[in-house]
Amino acid sequence: MRQGLEAPGEPFVHGAGDEADDESGKARAGIQSVEVGFALLEALARARGPLMLRDAAAEAGMSAAKAHRYLVSFQRLGLVAQDLRTSRYDLGPAALRLGLAALSRLDPVRLARERIPALMERIGHTLAIAVWGNRGPTIVHWEESPQSVTANLRLGDVMPLLSSATGRCFAAWLPPEAIAPLLRDEIAHARKLGRTDVPATAAEAARLFAEVRERGSARVVDTLLPGIVGFCAPVFDADGHIVLGIVTLGSVATFDPQWGGAVEAPLRAAAQLLSHDLGFPGA
Protein backbone atom coordinates (compact mmCIF):
# COMPACT_ATOMS: atom_id res chain seq x y z
CA MET A 1 0.00 0.00 0.00
CA ARG A 2 1.24 3.48 -0.88
CA GLN A 3 0.93 5.86 2.07
CA GLY A 4 -1.46 8.72 1.33
CA LEU A 5 -2.40 7.46 -2.14
CA GLU A 6 -4.96 4.76 -1.40
CA ALA A 7 -7.31 3.92 1.41
CA PRO A 8 -7.07 0.62 3.26
CA GLY A 9 -8.66 -2.18 1.29
CA GLU A 10 -8.78 -0.18 -1.95
CA PRO A 11 -6.70 -1.20 -4.94
CA PHE A 12 -4.19 1.28 -6.27
CA VAL A 13 -5.36 2.87 -9.54
CA HIS A 14 -2.99 4.58 -11.99
CA GLY A 15 -3.70 8.24 -12.49
CA ALA A 16 -4.33 9.94 -15.81
CA GLY A 17 -0.73 11.04 -15.94
CA ASP A 18 0.47 7.44 -15.75
CA GLU A 19 -1.81 6.45 -18.62
CA ALA A 20 -0.58 9.38 -20.69
CA ASP A 21 3.01 8.36 -20.05
CA ASP A 22 2.25 4.79 -21.11
CA GLU A 23 0.56 5.94 -24.30
CA SER A 24 3.39 8.36 -25.04
CA GLY A 25 5.91 5.57 -24.63
CA LYS A 26 3.94 3.32 -26.96
CA ALA A 27 3.71 6.08 -29.57
CA ARG A 28 7.45 6.63 -29.47
CA ALA A 29 8.18 2.93 -29.64
CA GLY A 30 5.96 2.33 -32.65
CA ILE A 31 5.55 -1.10 -34.20
CA GLN A 32 8.91 -2.40 -35.30
CA SER A 33 7.50 -5.13 -37.50
CA VAL A 34 5.72 -2.52 -39.64
CA GLU A 35 8.93 -0.56 -40.06
CA VAL A 36 10.88 -3.69 -40.96
CA GLY A 37 8.26 -4.84 -43.44
CA PHE A 38 8.18 -1.43 -45.13
CA ALA A 39 11.74 -2.08 -46.33
CA LEU A 40 10.25 -4.67 -48.70
CA LEU A 41 7.78 -2.16 -50.12
CA GLU A 42 10.62 0.32 -50.64
CA ALA A 43 12.65 -2.37 -52.41
CA LEU A 44 9.77 -3.07 -54.79
CA ALA A 45 9.26 0.65 -55.37
CA ARG A 46 12.94 1.18 -56.25
CA ALA A 47 13.12 -1.80 -58.60
CA ARG A 48 12.74 -1.34 -62.35
CA GLY A 49 10.32 -4.28 -62.45
CA PRO A 50 8.95 -7.23 -60.48
CA LEU A 51 11.42 -9.05 -58.21
CA MET A 52 12.02 -12.66 -57.28
CA LEU A 53 11.68 -13.43 -53.58
CA ARG A 54 15.42 -13.76 -53.03
CA ASP A 55 16.11 -10.42 -54.75
CA ALA A 56 13.42 -8.57 -52.81
CA ALA A 57 14.73 -10.04 -49.57
CA ALA A 58 18.31 -9.06 -50.40
CA GLU A 59 17.29 -5.50 -51.24
CA ALA A 60 15.42 -5.25 -47.93
CA GLY A 61 18.29 -6.78 -45.95
CA MET A 62 16.42 -9.80 -44.59
CA SER A 63 16.24 -13.54 -45.09
CA ALA A 64 14.03 -15.01 -47.81
CA ALA A 65 11.89 -16.83 -45.21
CA LYS A 66 11.27 -13.65 -43.27
CA ALA A 67 10.54 -11.67 -46.44
CA HIS A 68 8.06 -14.32 -47.57
CA ARG A 69 6.00 -13.95 -44.38
CA TYR A 70 5.75 -10.21 -44.89
CA LEU A 71 4.90 -10.58 -48.57
CA VAL A 72 2.06 -12.97 -47.77
CA SER A 73 0.50 -10.39 -45.45
CA PHE A 74 1.08 -7.58 -47.95
CA GLN A 75 -0.64 -9.66 -50.63
CA ARG A 76 -3.71 -10.06 -48.41
CA LEU A 77 -3.83 -6.26 -48.05
CA GLY A 78 -3.35 -5.65 -51.76
CA LEU A 79 -0.07 -3.82 -51.21
CA VAL A 80 1.82 -6.52 -53.11
CA ALA A 81 0.84 -8.75 -56.02
CA GLN A 82 2.55 -11.91 -57.26
CA ASP A 83 2.66 -13.08 -60.84
CA LEU A 84 1.77 -16.77 -60.58
CA ARG A 85 3.50 -17.51 -63.88
CA THR A 86 6.90 -16.04 -62.94
CA SER A 87 6.55 -16.05 -59.13
CA ARG A 88 7.83 -12.47 -59.10
CA TYR A 89 6.49 -9.82 -56.73
CA ASP A 90 5.46 -6.26 -57.50
CA LEU A 91 3.49 -3.45 -55.89
CA GLY A 92 -0.23 -4.16 -55.81
CA PRO A 93 -3.42 -2.15 -56.38
CA ALA A 94 -3.63 -0.87 -52.81
CA ALA A 95 -0.12 0.59 -53.12
CA LEU A 96 -1.20 2.29 -56.35
CA ARG A 97 -4.27 3.81 -54.68
CA LEU A 98 -2.18 5.13 -51.80
CA GLY A 99 0.35 6.63 -54.18
CA LEU A 100 -2.25 8.31 -56.36
CA ALA A 101 -4.03 9.72 -53.31
CA ALA A 102 -0.78 11.18 -51.98
CA LEU A 103 0.15 12.68 -55.35
CA SER A 104 -3.27 14.28 -55.78
CA ARG A 105 -2.79 16.17 -52.52
CA LEU A 106 0.67 17.50 -53.29
CA ASP A 107 1.05 21.20 -54.01
CA PRO A 108 4.55 21.75 -55.45
CA VAL A 109 4.55 25.52 -54.95
CA ARG A 110 3.39 25.23 -51.34
CA LEU A 111 6.04 22.63 -50.59
CA ALA A 112 8.70 24.78 -52.23
CA ARG A 113 7.65 27.86 -50.26
CA GLU A 114 7.91 25.93 -47.00
CA ARG A 115 11.55 25.08 -47.80
CA ILE A 116 12.67 28.52 -48.93
CA PRO A 117 13.56 29.90 -45.44
CA ALA A 118 15.90 27.01 -44.61
CA LEU A 119 17.53 27.19 -48.03
CA MET A 120 17.99 30.95 -47.76
CA GLU A 121 19.60 30.53 -44.35
CA ARG A 122 22.10 28.18 -45.94
CA ILE A 123 23.02 30.11 -49.09
CA GLY A 124 22.32 33.64 -47.86
CA HIS A 125 20.84 35.03 -51.08
CA THR A 126 17.46 36.03 -52.46
CA LEU A 127 15.28 33.14 -53.63
CA ALA A 128 12.26 32.90 -55.88
CA ILE A 129 9.91 30.27 -57.28
CA ALA A 130 8.88 30.27 -60.92
CA VAL A 131 6.28 28.23 -62.82
CA TRP A 132 5.44 27.98 -66.50
CA GLY A 133 2.60 30.37 -67.27
CA ASN A 134 0.67 31.41 -70.37
CA ARG A 135 3.45 33.74 -71.49
CA GLY A 136 6.48 31.83 -70.21
CA PRO A 137 8.38 31.30 -66.93
CA THR A 138 6.59 33.38 -64.31
CA ILE A 139 7.75 34.42 -60.82
CA VAL A 140 5.11 33.36 -58.27
CA HIS A 141 7.06 33.74 -55.01
CA TRP A 142 9.88 36.08 -54.04
CA GLU A 143 11.80 36.22 -50.79
CA GLU A 144 14.65 38.67 -50.28
CA SER A 145 17.65 37.91 -48.17
CA PRO A 146 19.38 40.41 -45.86
CA GLN A 147 21.94 40.74 -48.66
CA SER A 148 19.20 41.75 -51.09
CA VAL A 149 20.18 43.28 -54.40
CA THR A 150 18.30 45.69 -56.59
CA ALA A 151 16.87 43.33 -59.16
CA ASN A 152 13.76 45.19 -60.33
CA LEU A 153 11.83 41.92 -60.40
CA ARG A 154 8.27 41.53 -59.16
CA LEU A 155 5.73 38.78 -58.62
CA GLY A 156 4.13 37.96 -61.94
CA ASP A 157 7.17 38.94 -64.00
CA VAL A 158 7.76 36.70 -67.02
CA MET A 159 11.40 35.77 -67.54
CA PRO A 160 13.08 35.55 -70.96
CA LEU A 161 14.17 32.14 -72.20
CA LEU A 162 17.66 33.05 -73.37
CA SER A 163 18.97 35.71 -70.98
CA SER A 164 17.63 34.49 -67.62
CA ALA A 165 18.59 31.41 -65.62
CA THR A 166 14.89 30.78 -65.05
CA GLY A 167 14.09 30.84 -68.75
CA ARG A 168 17.04 28.63 -69.66
CA CYS A 169 16.00 26.13 -67.02
CA PHE A 170 12.45 25.78 -68.28
CA ALA A 171 13.51 25.82 -71.93
CA ALA A 172 15.96 22.97 -71.27
CA TRP A 173 13.33 20.59 -69.91
CA LEU A 174 10.10 21.61 -71.62
CA PRO A 175 9.10 19.96 -74.92
CA PRO A 176 10.58 21.92 -77.87
CA GLU A 177 7.14 22.63 -79.28
CA ALA A 178 6.10 24.33 -76.03
CA ILE A 179 8.84 26.95 -76.29
CA ALA A 180 9.19 27.24 -80.08
CA PRO A 181 7.20 30.48 -80.64
CA LEU A 182 8.81 32.30 -77.70
CA LEU A 183 12.27 31.08 -78.64
CA ARG A 184 11.85 32.20 -82.24
CA ASP A 185 10.80 35.69 -81.15
CA GLU A 186 13.66 36.02 -78.66
CA ILE A 187 16.29 34.94 -81.17
CA ALA A 188 14.98 37.45 -83.69
CA HIS A 189 14.99 40.19 -81.06
CA ALA A 190 18.56 39.33 -79.96
CA ARG A 191 19.75 39.50 -83.55
CA LYS A 192 18.09 42.87 -84.01
CA LEU A 193 19.89 44.23 -80.96
CA GLY A 194 23.15 42.63 -81.99
CA ARG A 195 23.54 40.77 -78.70
CA THR A 196 26.46 38.39 -78.42
CA ASP A 197 25.80 37.07 -74.89
CA VAL A 198 22.80 34.94 -75.87
CA PRO A 199 22.29 32.35 -78.64
CA ALA A 200 21.74 33.85 -82.08
CA THR A 201 20.36 30.70 -83.74
CA ALA A 202 18.12 27.79 -82.84
CA ALA A 203 21.12 25.46 -83.04
CA GLU A 204 23.08 27.58 -80.54
CA ALA A 205 20.06 27.63 -78.23
CA ALA A 206 19.77 23.84 -78.45
CA ARG A 207 23.43 23.46 -77.45
CA LEU A 208 22.91 25.82 -74.51
CA PHE A 209 19.86 23.89 -73.28
CA ALA A 210 21.73 20.59 -73.63
CA GLU A 211 24.46 21.99 -71.36
CA VAL A 212 21.83 23.03 -68.82
CA ARG A 213 20.43 19.49 -68.76
CA GLU A 214 23.92 18.06 -68.39
CA ARG A 215 24.77 20.29 -65.42
CA GLY A 216 21.36 19.92 -63.77
CA SER A 217 20.74 23.67 -63.40
CA ALA A 218 20.95 26.92 -65.37
CA ARG A 219 23.18 29.95 -64.80
CA VAL A 220 23.53 33.49 -66.08
CA VAL A 221 26.33 35.91 -65.20
CA ASP A 222 25.85 39.59 -66.00
CA THR A 223 23.38 38.63 -68.72
CA LEU A 224 19.86 39.58 -67.65
CA LEU A 225 20.86 42.29 -65.17
CA PRO A 226 24.22 44.09 -64.91
CA GLY A 227 26.38 42.82 -62.06
CA ILE A 228 23.97 40.00 -61.17
CA VAL A 229 24.54 36.24 -61.10
CA GLY A 230 21.57 33.87 -61.14
CA PHE A 231 20.97 30.13 -60.89
CA CYS A 232 17.76 28.16 -61.44
CA ALA A 233 17.30 24.48 -60.55
CA PRO A 234 14.38 22.42 -61.89
CA VAL A 235 11.80 20.54 -59.84
CA PHE A 236 10.02 17.58 -61.48
CA ASP A 237 6.79 15.74 -60.72
CA ALA A 238 6.16 12.00 -60.68
CA ASP A 239 5.76 11.97 -64.47
CA GLY A 240 9.11 13.65 -65.02
CA HIS A 241 7.63 17.00 -66.05
CA ILE A 242 9.21 20.22 -64.81
CA VAL A 243 6.68 21.84 -62.47
CA LEU A 244 8.70 24.76 -61.12
CA GLY A 245 12.14 26.27 -60.87
CA ILE A 246 13.86 27.42 -57.68
CA VAL A 247 15.76 30.59 -58.47
CA THR A 248 18.48 32.46 -56.61
CA LEU A 249 20.40 35.59 -57.54
CA GLY A 250 22.91 37.98 -56.07
CA SER A 251 25.62 40.50 -56.73
CA VAL A 252 28.80 39.33 -58.43
CA ALA A 253 30.63 40.84 -55.44
CA THR A 254 29.16 38.40 -52.91
CA PHE A 255 27.60 35.56 -54.93
CA ASP A 256 29.51 32.35 -55.67
CA PRO A 257 29.03 31.78 -59.43
CA GLN A 258 30.78 28.40 -59.59
CA TRP A 259 29.06 25.19 -60.63
CA GLY A 260 28.93 22.97 -57.56
CA GLY A 261 29.83 25.94 -55.37
CA ALA A 262 28.39 27.34 -52.15
CA VAL A 263 25.21 28.52 -53.92
CA GLU A 264 24.57 26.18 -56.84
CA ALA A 265 25.19 22.88 -55.03
CA PRO A 266 22.68 23.38 -52.16
CA LEU A 267 20.16 24.93 -54.56
CA ARG A 268 20.33 21.90 -56.86
CA ALA A 269 20.20 19.52 -53.88
CA ALA A 270 17.07 21.24 -52.53
CA ALA A 271 15.39 20.98 -55.94
CA GLN A 272 16.31 17.30 -56.21
CA LEU A 273 14.93 16.58 -52.75
CA LEU A 274 11.65 18.33 -53.58
CA SER A 275 11.46 16.37 -56.85
CA HIS A 276 11.95 13.16 -54.85
CA ASP A 277 9.16 14.14 -52.46
CA LEU A 278 6.90 14.81 -55.45
CA GLY A 279 7.49 11.25 -56.67
CA PHE A 280 10.08 11.89 -59.41
CA PRO A 281 11.89 8.57 -59.82
CA GLY A 282 15.07 10.12 -61.22
CA ALA A 283 15.75 12.32 -58.18
Tab-separated table of C-alpha atoms in Angstrom:
chain	number	residue	atom	x	y	z
A	1	MET	CA	0.000	0.000	0.000
A	2	ARG	CA	1.237	3.485	-0.876
A	3	GLN	CA	0.934	5.860	2.068
A	4	GLY	CA	-1.459	8.723	1.331
A	5	LEU	CA	-2.399	7.460	-2.137
A	6	GLU	CA	-4.960	4.761	-1.397
A	7	ALA	CA	-7.312	3.916	1.414
A	8	PRO	CA	-7.072	0.621	3.259
A	9	GLY	CA	-8.663	-2.177	1.291
A	10	GLU	CA	-8.776	-0.180	-1.946
A	11	PRO	CA	-6.704	-1.203	-4.942
A	12	PHE	CA	-4.193	1.284	-6.271
A	13	VAL	CA	-5.358	2.870	-9.538
A	14	HIS	CA	-2.992	4.580	-11.994
A	15	GLY	CA	-3.702	8.241	-12.492
A	16	ALA	CA	-4.333	9.942	-15.815
A	17	GLY	CA	-0.726	11.039	-15.941
A	18	ASP	CA	0.473	7.440	-15.749
A	19	GLU	CA	-1.811	6.445	-18.624
A	20	ALA	CA	-0.580	9.380	-20.689
A	21	ASP	CA	3.013	8.358	-20.051
A	22	ASP	CA	2.247	4.790	-21.113
A	23	GLU	CA	0.558	5.944	-24.302
A	24	SER	CA	3.394	8.356	-25.041
A	25	GLY	CA	5.909	5.565	-24.635
A	26	LYS	CA	3.943	3.317	-26.963
A	27	ALA	CA	3.711	6.076	-29.571
A	28	ARG	CA	7.448	6.633	-29.474
A	29	ALA	CA	8.182	2.928	-29.639
A	30	GLY	CA	5.963	2.327	-32.654
A	31	ILE	CA	5.555	-1.103	-34.199
A	32	GLN	CA	8.908	-2.399	-35.301
A	33	SER	CA	7.504	-5.131	-37.504
A	34	VAL	CA	5.724	-2.518	-39.636
A	35	GLU	CA	8.932	-0.556	-40.061
A	36	VAL	CA	10.883	-3.693	-40.955
A	37	GLY	CA	8.263	-4.837	-43.442
A	38	PHE	CA	8.182	-1.433	-45.126
A	39	ALA	CA	11.738	-2.084	-46.325
A	40	LEU	CA	10.250	-4.672	-48.697
A	41	LEU	CA	7.781	-2.160	-50.117
A	42	GLU	CA	10.618	0.315	-50.635
A	43	ALA	CA	12.646	-2.366	-52.408
A	44	LEU	CA	9.767	-3.073	-54.791
A	45	ALA	CA	9.263	0.651	-55.370
A	46	ARG	CA	12.944	1.178	-56.246
A	47	ALA	CA	13.123	-1.801	-58.598
A	48	ARG	CA	12.737	-1.344	-62.350
A	49	GLY	CA	10.322	-4.280	-62.453
A	50	PRO	CA	8.945	-7.235	-60.476
A	51	LEU	CA	11.422	-9.046	-58.209
A	52	MET	CA	12.024	-12.655	-57.280
A	53	LEU	CA	11.677	-13.431	-53.582
A	54	ARG	CA	15.421	-13.756	-53.027
A	55	ASP	CA	16.110	-10.424	-54.746
A	56	ALA	CA	13.415	-8.568	-52.808
A	57	ALA	CA	14.732	-10.043	-49.565
A	58	ALA	CA	18.311	-9.063	-50.398
A	59	GLU	CA	17.287	-5.500	-51.242
A	60	ALA	CA	15.418	-5.248	-47.930
A	61	GLY	CA	18.288	-6.781	-45.946
A	62	MET	CA	16.422	-9.801	-44.588
A	63	SER	CA	16.240	-13.541	-45.092
A	64	ALA	CA	14.025	-15.010	-47.805
A	65	ALA	CA	11.892	-16.834	-45.205
A	66	LYS	CA	11.267	-13.646	-43.270
A	67	ALA	CA	10.544	-11.674	-46.436
A	68	HIS	CA	8.057	-14.315	-47.566
A	69	ARG	CA	6.005	-13.949	-44.381
A	70	TYR	CA	5.747	-10.206	-44.889
A	71	LEU	CA	4.901	-10.579	-48.565
A	72	VAL	CA	2.056	-12.971	-47.767
A	73	SER	CA	0.503	-10.387	-45.452
A	74	PHE	CA	1.080	-7.575	-47.948
A	75	GLN	CA	-0.641	-9.661	-50.628
A	76	ARG	CA	-3.708	-10.064	-48.411
A	77	LEU	CA	-3.826	-6.262	-48.052
A	78	GLY	CA	-3.349	-5.649	-51.760
A	79	LEU	CA	-0.070	-3.822	-51.208
A	80	VAL	CA	1.820	-6.518	-53.107
A	81	ALA	CA	0.843	-8.751	-56.024
A	82	GLN	CA	2.555	-11.908	-57.257
A	83	ASP	CA	2.661	-13.080	-60.843
A	84	LEU	CA	1.769	-16.769	-60.579
A	85	ARG	CA	3.501	-17.510	-63.875
A	86	THR	CA	6.900	-16.039	-62.943
A	87	SER	CA	6.553	-16.047	-59.129
A	88	ARG	CA	7.825	-12.470	-59.105
A	89	TYR	CA	6.488	-9.820	-56.726
A	90	ASP	CA	5.461	-6.261	-57.498
A	91	LEU	CA	3.492	-3.449	-55.890
A	92	GLY	CA	-0.227	-4.157	-55.807
A	93	PRO	CA	-3.421	-2.155	-56.382
A	94	ALA	CA	-3.625	-0.874	-52.807
A	95	ALA	CA	-0.123	0.594	-53.124
A	96	LEU	CA	-1.196	2.291	-56.347
A	97	ARG	CA	-4.272	3.811	-54.684
A	98	LEU	CA	-2.184	5.131	-51.795
A	99	GLY	CA	0.355	6.633	-54.178
A	100	LEU	CA	-2.249	8.312	-56.355
A	101	ALA	CA	-4.030	9.723	-53.312
A	102	ALA	CA	-0.782	11.180	-51.976
A	103	LEU	CA	0.154	12.681	-55.346
A	104	SER	CA	-3.271	14.279	-55.777
A	105	ARG	CA	-2.794	16.169	-52.523
A	106	LEU	CA	0.668	17.499	-53.286
A	107	ASP	CA	1.050	21.205	-54.014
A	108	PRO	CA	4.545	21.747	-55.446
A	109	VAL	CA	4.554	25.520	-54.948
A	110	ARG	CA	3.390	25.233	-51.340
A	111	LEU	CA	6.037	22.625	-50.589
A	112	ALA	CA	8.698	24.784	-52.230
A	113	ARG	CA	7.652	27.864	-50.258
A	114	GLU	CA	7.915	25.926	-47.004
A	115	ARG	CA	11.547	25.079	-47.798
A	116	ILE	CA	12.666	28.518	-48.932
A	117	PRO	CA	13.555	29.898	-45.441
A	118	ALA	CA	15.903	27.013	-44.611
A	119	LEU	CA	17.532	27.186	-48.034
A	120	MET	CA	17.994	30.945	-47.757
A	121	GLU	CA	19.600	30.531	-44.348
A	122	ARG	CA	22.095	28.176	-45.941
A	123	ILE	CA	23.016	30.106	-49.090
A	124	GLY	CA	22.323	33.638	-47.859
A	125	HIS	CA	20.844	35.030	-51.080
A	126	THR	CA	17.460	36.034	-52.460
A	127	LEU	CA	15.283	33.144	-53.629
A	128	ALA	CA	12.262	32.899	-55.883
A	129	ILE	CA	9.913	30.272	-57.276
A	130	ALA	CA	8.879	30.269	-60.923
A	131	VAL	CA	6.284	28.231	-62.820
A	132	TRP	CA	5.442	27.980	-66.502
A	133	GLY	CA	2.596	30.371	-67.273
A	134	ASN	CA	0.674	31.406	-70.373
A	135	ARG	CA	3.454	33.738	-71.495
A	136	GLY	CA	6.481	31.829	-70.215
A	137	PRO	CA	8.382	31.296	-66.933
A	138	THR	CA	6.592	33.379	-64.308
A	139	ILE	CA	7.750	34.420	-60.825
A	140	VAL	CA	5.108	33.357	-58.271
A	141	HIS	CA	7.064	33.739	-55.011
A	142	TRP	CA	9.876	36.084	-54.045
A	143	GLU	CA	11.800	36.219	-50.790
A	144	GLU	CA	14.646	38.673	-50.284
A	145	SER	CA	17.654	37.906	-48.166
A	146	PRO	CA	19.376	40.412	-45.857
A	147	GLN	CA	21.941	40.739	-48.661
A	148	SER	CA	19.202	41.746	-51.093
A	149	VAL	CA	20.178	43.276	-54.405
A	150	THR	CA	18.303	45.693	-56.593
A	151	ALA	CA	16.871	43.327	-59.162
A	152	ASN	CA	13.757	45.189	-60.332
A	153	LEU	CA	11.831	41.921	-60.400
A	154	ARG	CA	8.272	41.526	-59.161
A	155	LEU	CA	5.735	38.780	-58.623
A	156	GLY	CA	4.127	37.962	-61.938
A	157	ASP	CA	7.174	38.941	-64.002
A	158	VAL	CA	7.755	36.704	-67.019
A	159	MET	CA	11.398	35.774	-67.537
A	160	PRO	CA	13.075	35.550	-70.963
A	161	LEU	CA	14.168	32.142	-72.197
A	162	LEU	CA	17.659	33.049	-73.373
A	163	SER	CA	18.975	35.708	-70.978
A	164	SER	CA	17.634	34.493	-67.617
A	165	ALA	CA	18.589	31.413	-65.618
A	166	THR	CA	14.892	30.782	-65.048
A	167	GLY	CA	14.090	30.841	-68.748
A	168	ARG	CA	17.042	28.632	-69.662
A	169	CYS	CA	16.004	26.125	-67.016
A	170	PHE	CA	12.447	25.784	-68.276
A	171	ALA	CA	13.510	25.815	-71.930
A	172	ALA	CA	15.958	22.970	-71.275
A	173	TRP	CA	13.326	20.587	-69.909
A	174	LEU	CA	10.102	21.609	-71.621
A	175	PRO	CA	9.101	19.963	-74.920
A	176	PRO	CA	10.580	21.921	-77.867
A	177	GLU	CA	7.136	22.634	-79.283
A	178	ALA	CA	6.097	24.331	-76.027
A	179	ILE	CA	8.837	26.954	-76.285
A	180	ALA	CA	9.189	27.238	-80.079
A	181	PRO	CA	7.195	30.481	-80.637
A	182	LEU	CA	8.809	32.299	-77.704
A	183	LEU	CA	12.273	31.081	-78.640
A	184	ARG	CA	11.853	32.199	-82.244
A	185	ASP	CA	10.802	35.690	-81.150
A	186	GLU	CA	13.659	36.020	-78.655
A	187	ILE	CA	16.290	34.938	-81.169
A	188	ALA	CA	14.984	37.453	-83.688
A	189	HIS	CA	14.993	40.194	-81.055
A	190	ALA	CA	18.556	39.333	-79.960
A	191	ARG	CA	19.749	39.505	-83.554
A	192	LYS	CA	18.086	42.865	-84.013
A	193	LEU	CA	19.887	44.226	-80.957
A	194	GLY	CA	23.150	42.627	-81.985
A	195	ARG	CA	23.537	40.772	-78.701
A	196	THR	CA	26.455	38.386	-78.423
A	197	ASP	CA	25.803	37.067	-74.892
A	198	VAL	CA	22.799	34.936	-75.874
A	199	PRO	CA	22.288	32.348	-78.641
A	200	ALA	CA	21.738	33.848	-82.082
A	201	THR	CA	20.361	30.696	-83.743
A	202	ALA	CA	18.119	27.792	-82.844
A	203	ALA	CA	21.123	25.459	-83.040
A	204	GLU	CA	23.080	27.583	-80.545
A	205	ALA	CA	20.063	27.633	-78.230
A	206	ALA	CA	19.766	23.843	-78.448
A	207	ARG	CA	23.425	23.462	-77.445
A	208	LEU	CA	22.911	25.820	-74.511
A	209	PHE	CA	19.863	23.895	-73.280
A	210	ALA	CA	21.732	20.590	-73.629
A	211	GLU	CA	24.461	21.991	-71.358
A	212	VAL	CA	21.827	23.034	-68.816
A	213	ARG	CA	20.432	19.493	-68.756
A	214	GLU	CA	23.919	18.055	-68.391
A	215	ARG	CA	24.766	20.288	-65.418
A	216	GLY	CA	21.360	19.923	-63.766
A	217	SER	CA	20.743	23.671	-63.401
A	218	ALA	CA	20.955	26.921	-65.367
A	219	ARG	CA	23.185	29.947	-64.798
A	220	VAL	CA	23.532	33.486	-66.081
A	221	VAL	CA	26.328	35.911	-65.202
A	222	ASP	CA	25.848	39.592	-65.996
A	223	THR	CA	23.375	38.630	-68.724
A	224	LEU	CA	19.858	39.578	-67.651
A	225	LEU	CA	20.858	42.285	-65.167
A	226	PRO	CA	24.217	44.093	-64.915
A	227	GLY	CA	26.384	42.819	-62.062
A	228	ILE	CA	23.971	39.998	-61.165
A	229	VAL	CA	24.544	36.236	-61.097
A	230	GLY	CA	21.573	33.869	-61.143
A	231	PHE	CA	20.968	30.133	-60.892
A	232	CYS	CA	17.758	28.156	-61.436
A	233	ALA	CA	17.301	24.476	-60.549
A	234	PRO	CA	14.383	22.422	-61.891
A	235	VAL	CA	11.799	20.537	-59.844
A	236	PHE	CA	10.022	17.577	-61.475
A	237	ASP	CA	6.792	15.736	-60.724
A	238	ALA	CA	6.157	11.998	-60.679
A	239	ASP	CA	5.758	11.966	-64.472
A	240	GLY	CA	9.115	13.647	-65.023
A	241	HIS	CA	7.626	16.998	-66.054
A	242	ILE	CA	9.208	20.216	-64.814
A	243	VAL	CA	6.680	21.840	-62.473
A	244	LEU	CA	8.699	24.756	-61.117
A	245	GLY	CA	12.136	26.267	-60.867
A	246	ILE	CA	13.863	27.418	-57.681
A	247	VAL	CA	15.763	30.593	-58.466
A	248	THR	CA	18.483	32.465	-56.612
A	249	LEU	CA	20.402	35.586	-57.537
A	250	GLY	CA	22.907	37.979	-56.071
A	251	SER	CA	25.624	40.497	-56.734
A	252	VAL	CA	28.799	39.328	-58.434
A	253	ALA	CA	30.632	40.841	-55.445
A	254	THR	CA	29.156	38.397	-52.906
A	255	PHE	CA	27.598	35.564	-54.928
A	256	ASP	CA	29.514	32.350	-55.670
A	257	PRO	CA	29.029	31.782	-59.430
A	258	GLN	CA	30.776	28.404	-59.591
A	259	TRP	CA	29.057	25.189	-60.632
A	260	GLY	CA	28.934	22.966	-57.556
A	261	GLY	CA	29.830	25.941	-55.367
A	262	ALA	CA	28.387	27.337	-52.153
A	263	VAL	CA	25.211	28.518	-53.921
A	264	GLU	CA	24.573	26.176	-56.842
A	265	ALA	CA	25.190	22.881	-55.027
A	266	PRO	CA	22.681	23.384	-52.164
A	267	LEU	CA	20.159	24.932	-54.565
A	268	ARG	CA	20.327	21.905	-56.857
A	269	ALA	CA	20.204	19.518	-53.878
A	270	ALA	CA	17.072	21.240	-52.535
A	271	ALA	CA	15.388	20.978	-55.943
A	272	GLN	CA	16.306	17.297	-56.215
A	273	LEU	CA	14.928	16.576	-52.750
A	274	LEU	CA	11.655	18.325	-53.583
A	275	SER	CA	11.463	16.368	-56.848
A	276	HIS	CA	11.954	13.161	-54.854
A	277	ASP	CA	9.157	14.135	-52.464
A	278	LEU	CA	6.895	14.806	-55.451
A	279	GLY	CA	7.490	11.253	-56.668
A	280	PHE	CA	10.080	11.890	-59.409
A	281	PRO	CA	11.889	8.569	-59.819
A	282	GLY	CA	15.066	10.125	-61.216
A	283	ALA	CA	15.751	12.324	-58.180
